[in-house]
Structure formats: structure tokens, C-alpha cells
Coordinates of C-alpha atoms in Angstrom, one line a residue:
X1 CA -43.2 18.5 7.9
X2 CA -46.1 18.8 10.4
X3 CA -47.6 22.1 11.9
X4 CA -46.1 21.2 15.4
X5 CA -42.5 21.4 13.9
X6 CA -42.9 23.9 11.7
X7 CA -44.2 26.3 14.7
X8 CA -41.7 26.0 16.6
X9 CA -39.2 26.8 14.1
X10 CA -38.2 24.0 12.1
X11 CA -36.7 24.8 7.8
X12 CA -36.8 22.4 5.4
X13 CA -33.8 23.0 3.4
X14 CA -31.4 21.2 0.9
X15 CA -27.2 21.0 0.5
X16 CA -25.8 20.3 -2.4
X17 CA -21.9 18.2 -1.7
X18 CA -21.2 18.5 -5.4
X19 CA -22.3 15.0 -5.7
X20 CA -25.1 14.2 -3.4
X21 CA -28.1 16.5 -2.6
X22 CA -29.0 16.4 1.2
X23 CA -32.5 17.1 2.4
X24 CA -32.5 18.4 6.0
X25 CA -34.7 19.9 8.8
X26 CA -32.9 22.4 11.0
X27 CA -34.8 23.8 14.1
X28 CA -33.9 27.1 16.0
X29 CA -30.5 27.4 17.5
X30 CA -31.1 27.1 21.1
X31 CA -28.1 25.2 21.8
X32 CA -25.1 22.7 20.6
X33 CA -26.1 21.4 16.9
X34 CA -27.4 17.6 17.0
X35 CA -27.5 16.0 13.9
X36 CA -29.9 12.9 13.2
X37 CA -28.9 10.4 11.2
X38 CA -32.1 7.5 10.6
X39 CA -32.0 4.3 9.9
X40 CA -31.8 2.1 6.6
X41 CA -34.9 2.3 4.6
X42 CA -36.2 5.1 6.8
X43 CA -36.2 9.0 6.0
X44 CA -35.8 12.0 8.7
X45 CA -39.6 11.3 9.3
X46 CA -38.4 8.7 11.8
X47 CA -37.6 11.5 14.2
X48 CA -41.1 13.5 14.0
X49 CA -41.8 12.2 17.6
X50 CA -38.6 13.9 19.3
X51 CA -38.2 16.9 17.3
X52 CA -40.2 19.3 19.1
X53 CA -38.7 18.6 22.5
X54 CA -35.1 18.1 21.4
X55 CA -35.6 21.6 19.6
X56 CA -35.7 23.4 23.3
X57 CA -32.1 22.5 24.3
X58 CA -30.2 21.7 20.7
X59 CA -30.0 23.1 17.1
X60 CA -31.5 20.3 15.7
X61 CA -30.2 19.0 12.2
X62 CA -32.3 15.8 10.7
X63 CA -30.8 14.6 7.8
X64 CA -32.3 12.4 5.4
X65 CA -28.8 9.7 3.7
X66 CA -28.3 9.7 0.5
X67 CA -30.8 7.3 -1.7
X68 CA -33.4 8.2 1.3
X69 CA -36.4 10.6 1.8
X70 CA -35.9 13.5 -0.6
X71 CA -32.0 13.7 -0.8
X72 CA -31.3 12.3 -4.4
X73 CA -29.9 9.2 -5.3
X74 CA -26.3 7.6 -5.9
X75 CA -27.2 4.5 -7.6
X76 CA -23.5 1.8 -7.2
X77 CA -21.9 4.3 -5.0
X78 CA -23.5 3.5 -1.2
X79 CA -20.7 2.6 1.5
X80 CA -20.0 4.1 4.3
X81 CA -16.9 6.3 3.7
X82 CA -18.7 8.6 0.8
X83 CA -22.3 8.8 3.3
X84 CA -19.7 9.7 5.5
X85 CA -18.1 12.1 3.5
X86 CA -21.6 13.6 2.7
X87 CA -21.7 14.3 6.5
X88 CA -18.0 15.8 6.5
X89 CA -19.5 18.3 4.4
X90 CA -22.4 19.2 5.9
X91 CA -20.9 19.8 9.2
X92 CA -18.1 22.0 8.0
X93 CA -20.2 23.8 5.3
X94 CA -23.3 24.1 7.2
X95 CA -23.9 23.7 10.7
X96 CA -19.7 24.9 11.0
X97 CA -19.1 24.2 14.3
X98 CA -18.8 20.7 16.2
X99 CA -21.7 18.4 16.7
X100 CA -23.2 16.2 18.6
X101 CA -23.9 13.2 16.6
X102 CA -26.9 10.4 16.7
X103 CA -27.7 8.0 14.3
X104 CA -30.0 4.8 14.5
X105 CA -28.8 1.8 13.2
X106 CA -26.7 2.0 9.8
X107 CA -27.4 5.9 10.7
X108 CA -24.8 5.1 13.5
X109 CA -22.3 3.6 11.6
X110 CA -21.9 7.2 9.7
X111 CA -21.6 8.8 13.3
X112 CA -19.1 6.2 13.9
X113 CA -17.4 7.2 10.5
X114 CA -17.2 10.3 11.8
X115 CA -15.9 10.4 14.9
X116 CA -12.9 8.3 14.2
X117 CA -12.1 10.1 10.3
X118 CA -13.4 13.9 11.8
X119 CA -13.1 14.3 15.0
X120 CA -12.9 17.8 15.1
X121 CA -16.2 18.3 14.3
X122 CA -17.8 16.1 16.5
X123 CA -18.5 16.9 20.0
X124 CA -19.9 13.8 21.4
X125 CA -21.5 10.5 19.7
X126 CA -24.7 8.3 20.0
X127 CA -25.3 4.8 18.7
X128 CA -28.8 4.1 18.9
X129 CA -29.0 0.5 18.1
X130 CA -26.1 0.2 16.2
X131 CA -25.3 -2.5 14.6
X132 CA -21.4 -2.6 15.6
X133 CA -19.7 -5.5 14.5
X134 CA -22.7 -7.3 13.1
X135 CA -23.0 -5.3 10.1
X136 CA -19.4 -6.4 8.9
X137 CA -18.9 -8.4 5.8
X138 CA -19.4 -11.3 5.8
X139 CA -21.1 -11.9 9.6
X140 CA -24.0 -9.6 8.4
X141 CA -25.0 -12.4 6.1
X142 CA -23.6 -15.2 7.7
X143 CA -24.9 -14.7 11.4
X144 CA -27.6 -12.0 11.1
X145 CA -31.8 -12.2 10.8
X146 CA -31.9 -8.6 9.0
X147 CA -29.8 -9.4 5.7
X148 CA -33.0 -12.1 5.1
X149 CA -34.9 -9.0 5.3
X150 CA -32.8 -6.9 3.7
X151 CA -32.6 -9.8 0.6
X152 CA -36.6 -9.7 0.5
X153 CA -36.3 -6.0 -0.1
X154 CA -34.2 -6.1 -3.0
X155 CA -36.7 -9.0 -4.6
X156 CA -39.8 -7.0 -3.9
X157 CA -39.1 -3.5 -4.0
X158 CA -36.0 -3.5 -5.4
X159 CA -36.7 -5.9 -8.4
X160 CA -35.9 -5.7 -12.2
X161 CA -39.9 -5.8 -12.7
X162 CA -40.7 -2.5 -10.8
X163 CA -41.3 -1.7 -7.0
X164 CA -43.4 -3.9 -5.4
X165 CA -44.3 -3.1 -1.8
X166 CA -47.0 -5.5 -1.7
X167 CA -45.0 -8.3 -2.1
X168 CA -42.2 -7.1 0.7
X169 CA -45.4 -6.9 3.2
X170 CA -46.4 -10.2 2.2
X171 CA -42.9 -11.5 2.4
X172 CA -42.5 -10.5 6.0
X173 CA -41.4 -12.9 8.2
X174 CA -40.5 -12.1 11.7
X175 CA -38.6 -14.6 14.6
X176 CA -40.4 -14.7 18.5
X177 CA -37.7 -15.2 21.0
X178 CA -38.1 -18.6 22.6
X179 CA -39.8 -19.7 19.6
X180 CA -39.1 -22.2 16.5
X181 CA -41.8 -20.0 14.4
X182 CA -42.4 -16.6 12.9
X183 CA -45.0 -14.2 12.5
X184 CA -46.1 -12.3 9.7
X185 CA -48.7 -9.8 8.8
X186 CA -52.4 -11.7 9.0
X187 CA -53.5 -12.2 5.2
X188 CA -56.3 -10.2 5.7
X189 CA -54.7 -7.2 6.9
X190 CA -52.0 -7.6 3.9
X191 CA -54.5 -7.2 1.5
X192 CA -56.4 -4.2 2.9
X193 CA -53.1 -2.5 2.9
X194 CA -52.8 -4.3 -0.6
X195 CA -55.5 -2.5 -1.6
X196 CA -54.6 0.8 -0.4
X197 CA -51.3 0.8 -1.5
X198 CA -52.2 0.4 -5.3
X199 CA -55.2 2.6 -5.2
X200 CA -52.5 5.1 -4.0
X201 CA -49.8 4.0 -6.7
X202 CA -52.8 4.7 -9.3
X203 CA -54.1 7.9 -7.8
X204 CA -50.9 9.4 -7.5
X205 CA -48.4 7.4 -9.9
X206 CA -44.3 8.4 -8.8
X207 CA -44.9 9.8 -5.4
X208 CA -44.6 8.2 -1.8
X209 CA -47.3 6.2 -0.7
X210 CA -48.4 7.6 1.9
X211 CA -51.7 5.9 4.3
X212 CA -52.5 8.0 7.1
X213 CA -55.0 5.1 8.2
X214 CA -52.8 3.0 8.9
X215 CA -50.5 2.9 12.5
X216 CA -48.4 5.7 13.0
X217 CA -45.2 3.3 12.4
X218 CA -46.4 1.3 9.6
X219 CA -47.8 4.4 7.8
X220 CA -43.9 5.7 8.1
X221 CA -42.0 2.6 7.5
X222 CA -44.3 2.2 4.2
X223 CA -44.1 5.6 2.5
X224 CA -40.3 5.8 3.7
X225 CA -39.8 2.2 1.7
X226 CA -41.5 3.8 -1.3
X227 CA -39.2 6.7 -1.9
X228 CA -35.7 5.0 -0.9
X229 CA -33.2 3.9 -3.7
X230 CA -33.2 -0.3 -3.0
X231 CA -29.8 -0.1 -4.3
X232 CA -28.6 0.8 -0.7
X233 CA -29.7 -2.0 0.8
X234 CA -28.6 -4.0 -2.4
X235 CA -25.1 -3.1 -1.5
X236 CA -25.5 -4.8 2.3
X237 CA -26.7 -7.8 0.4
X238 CA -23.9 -7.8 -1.7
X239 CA -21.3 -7.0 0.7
X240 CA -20.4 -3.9 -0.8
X241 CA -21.3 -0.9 1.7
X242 CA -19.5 -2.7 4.0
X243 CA -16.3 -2.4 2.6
X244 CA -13.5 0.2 3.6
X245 CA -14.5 0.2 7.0
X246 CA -13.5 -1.4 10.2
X247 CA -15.7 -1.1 12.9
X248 CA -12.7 -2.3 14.9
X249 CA -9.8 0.4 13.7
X250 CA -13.0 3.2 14.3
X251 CA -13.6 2.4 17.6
X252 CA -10.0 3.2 18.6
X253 CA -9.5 6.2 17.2
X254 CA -12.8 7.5 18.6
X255 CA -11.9 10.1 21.9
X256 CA -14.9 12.0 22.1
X257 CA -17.6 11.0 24.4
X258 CA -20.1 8.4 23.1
X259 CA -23.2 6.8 24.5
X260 CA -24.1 3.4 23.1
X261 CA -28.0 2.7 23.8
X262 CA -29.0 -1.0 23.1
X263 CA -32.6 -2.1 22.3
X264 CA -34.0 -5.4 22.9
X265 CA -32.2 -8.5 21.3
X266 CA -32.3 -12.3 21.1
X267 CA -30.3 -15.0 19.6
X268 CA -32.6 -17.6 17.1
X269 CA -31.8 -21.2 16.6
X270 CA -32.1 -20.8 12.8
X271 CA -31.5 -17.3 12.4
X272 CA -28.9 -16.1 14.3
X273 CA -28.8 -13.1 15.7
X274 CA -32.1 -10.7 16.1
X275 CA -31.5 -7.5 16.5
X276 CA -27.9 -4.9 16.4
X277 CA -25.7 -6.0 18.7
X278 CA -25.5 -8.9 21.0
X279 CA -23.4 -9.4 24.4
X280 CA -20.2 -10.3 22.9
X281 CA -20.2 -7.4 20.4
X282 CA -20.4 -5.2 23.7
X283 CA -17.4 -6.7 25.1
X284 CA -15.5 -6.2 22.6
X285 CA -17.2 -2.7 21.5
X286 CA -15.9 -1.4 25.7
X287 CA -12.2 -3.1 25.2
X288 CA -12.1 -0.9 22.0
X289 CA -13.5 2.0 23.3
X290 CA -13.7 1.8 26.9
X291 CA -14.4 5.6 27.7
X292 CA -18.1 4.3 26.3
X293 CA -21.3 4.4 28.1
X294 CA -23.5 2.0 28.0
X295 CA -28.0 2.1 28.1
X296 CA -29.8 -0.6 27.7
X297 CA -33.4 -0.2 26.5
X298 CA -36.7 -2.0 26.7
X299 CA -37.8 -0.8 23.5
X300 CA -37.9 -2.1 19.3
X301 CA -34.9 -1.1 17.1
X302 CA -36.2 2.2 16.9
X303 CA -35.8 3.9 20.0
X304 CA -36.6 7.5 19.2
X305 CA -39.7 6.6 17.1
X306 CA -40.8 3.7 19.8
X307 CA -39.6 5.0 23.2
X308 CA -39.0 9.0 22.4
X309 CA -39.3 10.2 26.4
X310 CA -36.6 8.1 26.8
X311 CA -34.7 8.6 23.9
X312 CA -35.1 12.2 24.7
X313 CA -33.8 11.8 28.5
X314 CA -31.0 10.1 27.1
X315 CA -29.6 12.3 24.8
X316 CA -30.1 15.2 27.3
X317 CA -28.3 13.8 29.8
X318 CA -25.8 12.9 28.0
X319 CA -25.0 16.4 26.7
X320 CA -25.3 17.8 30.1
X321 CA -23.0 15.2 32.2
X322 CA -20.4 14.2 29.1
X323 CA -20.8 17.2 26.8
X324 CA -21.5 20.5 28.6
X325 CA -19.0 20.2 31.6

């Protein structure tokens, strides 16, 4: 946690479910509880750029799931009913009173969970570029770009032979809308950060690696991939966090008031679809659950991290027009 957060008021605590130990910032009550909920591979870190300034008009909770950041691992048991659950029982045991709820990418998939299995403890919902639909069994594999990166992942740093970040970097391989070929880090580059990643495995052996030279983004996409359990994504590669929960059945039941934000997306020629949702997954996301709002966003998958001023005028607004009325 840096100074700026911890000045104005942020904890870093921990909740224990009984089967899963959460890791969790909570800021100064100065309004309704919103709880963050980050990304695959990604811990609460994600949010460091909106923390401060979402602290002045909500509690703020940032949650690091289960196999991420410094909550502990659940090796075999990730789907999205027990993550879930782990939420069910933070929001009843500790925050204790109805929530807004935000979560980026499989992050939003819990909020999802929630709203349709609790909805009396949610307030309101966001889907920051949520993969709705796409992440489905077997379309995530069948249709989507990510499950090739989510494969790499459990090769590299997931593999029988140890965690190997270096060779997920070098593996990267990233589609150009418009465009037959892909980009990937330049092979100089990959071997600085070569270098710097195993000088930090060796200097400090067992903890997050952790490169403050590097971009802000990179720097926190590499030290959260060094301290996640690769078994989550393992179970999106396999098919089995997927299971147990239709996006479809969740959508109806949802009544509170949710806000769907879409980042940029493209379809590929040879690798389907780019990005969390596509045009037809919003068509049939609104017949579902027409009460939904809708944002589109010129921004990466990561809105908060990417575009925070307006990830921040989003949420706000949304709490003050759907929430607060």
C-alpha cells in the first residue's frame, strides 16, 4: 500500500470464510460501501489509481480473489459459485450492510454471481469489461483470443517445472485490429526484463517480483502474475470455473441497478473475438436485463487502471442518478 492511500485512511486487513483467507483494503467510511473486485491474474493493486478519489464519496473495499495477491490459495476448487460465496461472506460478516459492487473482468462475473444469488446485499452493480457470455464453456475456448493467453499461462508460469515468467513474456502474442499479424514484446526488451526478473527471483527467492523500473502497468501485471495461484486460470482452460453458472439465468434474476461499461473490442480472422464482449453479446445481455445501462469506453480492458478519471466519473454517477435517489 502506498503513502497516498495509507494517508487518507486506507487498512490493510484480512477475513478468514472458514475456508478462504481474503486480503482487503478498506478506506474511511464516507459513504455507501463499494467493493472492488480485479481482474484474472491481477491483485487489488490494479485499483491503486482510483483509490484515493473514490475514498471521498464511498467506503471503499478492494478485495484481492482467492488464489490472488495475498488472500491464500484454493488449489482444484476455483469456480465462480465458491469466489462467490467468498464475497457472500464478506459482505454480511464484514462490511454488513448492502453494496455497491464493481468488478473488472472475471472480477465481474462474481458481481454478477452476486446480484442474482444475494441480492440483498447488493445495492447496485458494475461490469467493467465483463466478459458476459464469452467466458461460457465451451465459446471461451472455441471463439475467444484470451483462452490462447490464458493456455500460455498455465505452460509458463503455471508449469510442472516451476514458474516461469520469462517464458509467458516471451510467449506473448498480441492480435492488431485490421491486421493478419501480431505483436509481441521486442526481443531486446524481453531480455532486459529477463534479466531483471531472475536477478530478483535470486535476490529475493519466494516473493513477488516486483520492478519498479519498468511501466507502471507492466511493473503491476508482472509482480501480480508472480504471486497468483495458475491453477485459477487452469480451471478457464479446462472448462471448469465455468461451470454451475449461467450468465443467462443471472442476468434475469438481477433487479438492482447495473451499469455495463465496455472497453475497446475487435473481431480477428483467426482468433475470434478480442476483447469481453462483442455486439451481439450486448443484445442479448439488454433483452436479459433490460433495466441495464450501457458505457462504452475508449480505453484497454482495464478501465480503472488505464482510464481512472473516467472510470471514476462513471461509478459516481452512477451511484448518484441510479443509487442515491
Amino acid at each position: 500500500m502506498n503513502k497516498d492511500i495509507e494517508q487518507v485512511g486506507f487498512e490493510e486487513k484480512y477475513f478468514d470464510t472458514g475456508e478462504v483467507k481474503l486480503h482487503y483494503l478498506v478506506g474511511p467510511n464516507n459513504g455507501l460501501p463499494l467493493v472492488l473486485i480485479p481482474a484474472q491474474g491481477l491483485s487489488l493493486e490494479s485499483y491503486q489509481r482510483v483509490l484515493v478519489p473514490l475514498s471521498k464519496d464511498f467506503q471503499v473495499f478492494a478485495v484481492d480473489v482467492r488464489g490472488h495477491g495475498k488472500s491464500s490459495w484454493t488449489t482444484g476448487n476455483y469456480n465462480f459459485p465458491n469466489m462467490g460465496k467468498d464475497f457472500k461472506k464478506l459482505l454480511e460478516n464484514i462490511i454488513q450492510r448492502p453494496a455497491i459492487i464493481s468488478g473488472n473482468s472475471s472480477g465481474g462475473l462474481i458481481a454478477l454471481w452476486l446480484a442474482a444469488n444475494v441480492p440483498d446485499k447488493v445495492r447496485g452493480v458494475i461490469l467493467e469489461d465483463t466478459p458476459v457470455f464469452s467466458a461460457e464453456w465451451p465459446r471461451l475456448r472455441d471463439d475467444c483470443f484470451i483462452y490462447r493467453i490464458f493456455k500460455l499461462s498455465t505452460e509458463t508460469i503455471g508449469s510442472s517445472q516451476g514458474r516461469n515468467l520469462v517464458a509467458f513474456i516471451k510467449g506473448m502474442e498480441v492480435p492488431i485490429e485490421g491486421k493478419q499479424k501480431v505483436i509481441q514484446f521486442p526481443v531486446w526488451l524481453t531480455g532486459i526484463i529477463s534479466i531483471m526478473v531472475r536477478f530478483h527471483e535470486w535476490l529475493k527467492p519466494g516473493k513477488p517480483v516486483d520492478l519498479p523500473l519498468l511501466p507502471a502497468e507492466a511493473r503491476m501485471m508482472i509482480k501480480s502474475f508472480s504471486e497468483y495461484d495458475p491453477d485459477f486460470t487452469r480451471a478457464f482452460v479446462n472448462g471448469r470455473a465455468c461451470k454451475e453458472f449461467s450468465h443467462a439465468e443471472a442476468l434475469v434474476k438481477v433487479k438492482c441497478p447495473l451499469l455495463v461499461l465496455q472497453a475497446n473490442w475487435f473481431r480477428h480472422p483467426k482468433f475470434g473475438l478480442v476483447g469481453a464482449m462483442d455486439d451481439k453479446d450486448l443484445e442479448q445481455l439488454h433483452l436479459l436485463a433490460p433495466h441495464a445501462q450501457y458505457k462504452r469506453i475508449t480505453s484497454g480492458h482495464m478501465i480503472h487502471f488505464e482510464n481512472p478519471k473516467q472510470y471514476i466519473k462513471e461509478v459516481k454517477e452512477f451511484a448518484v442518478q441510479d443509487i442515491v435517489r
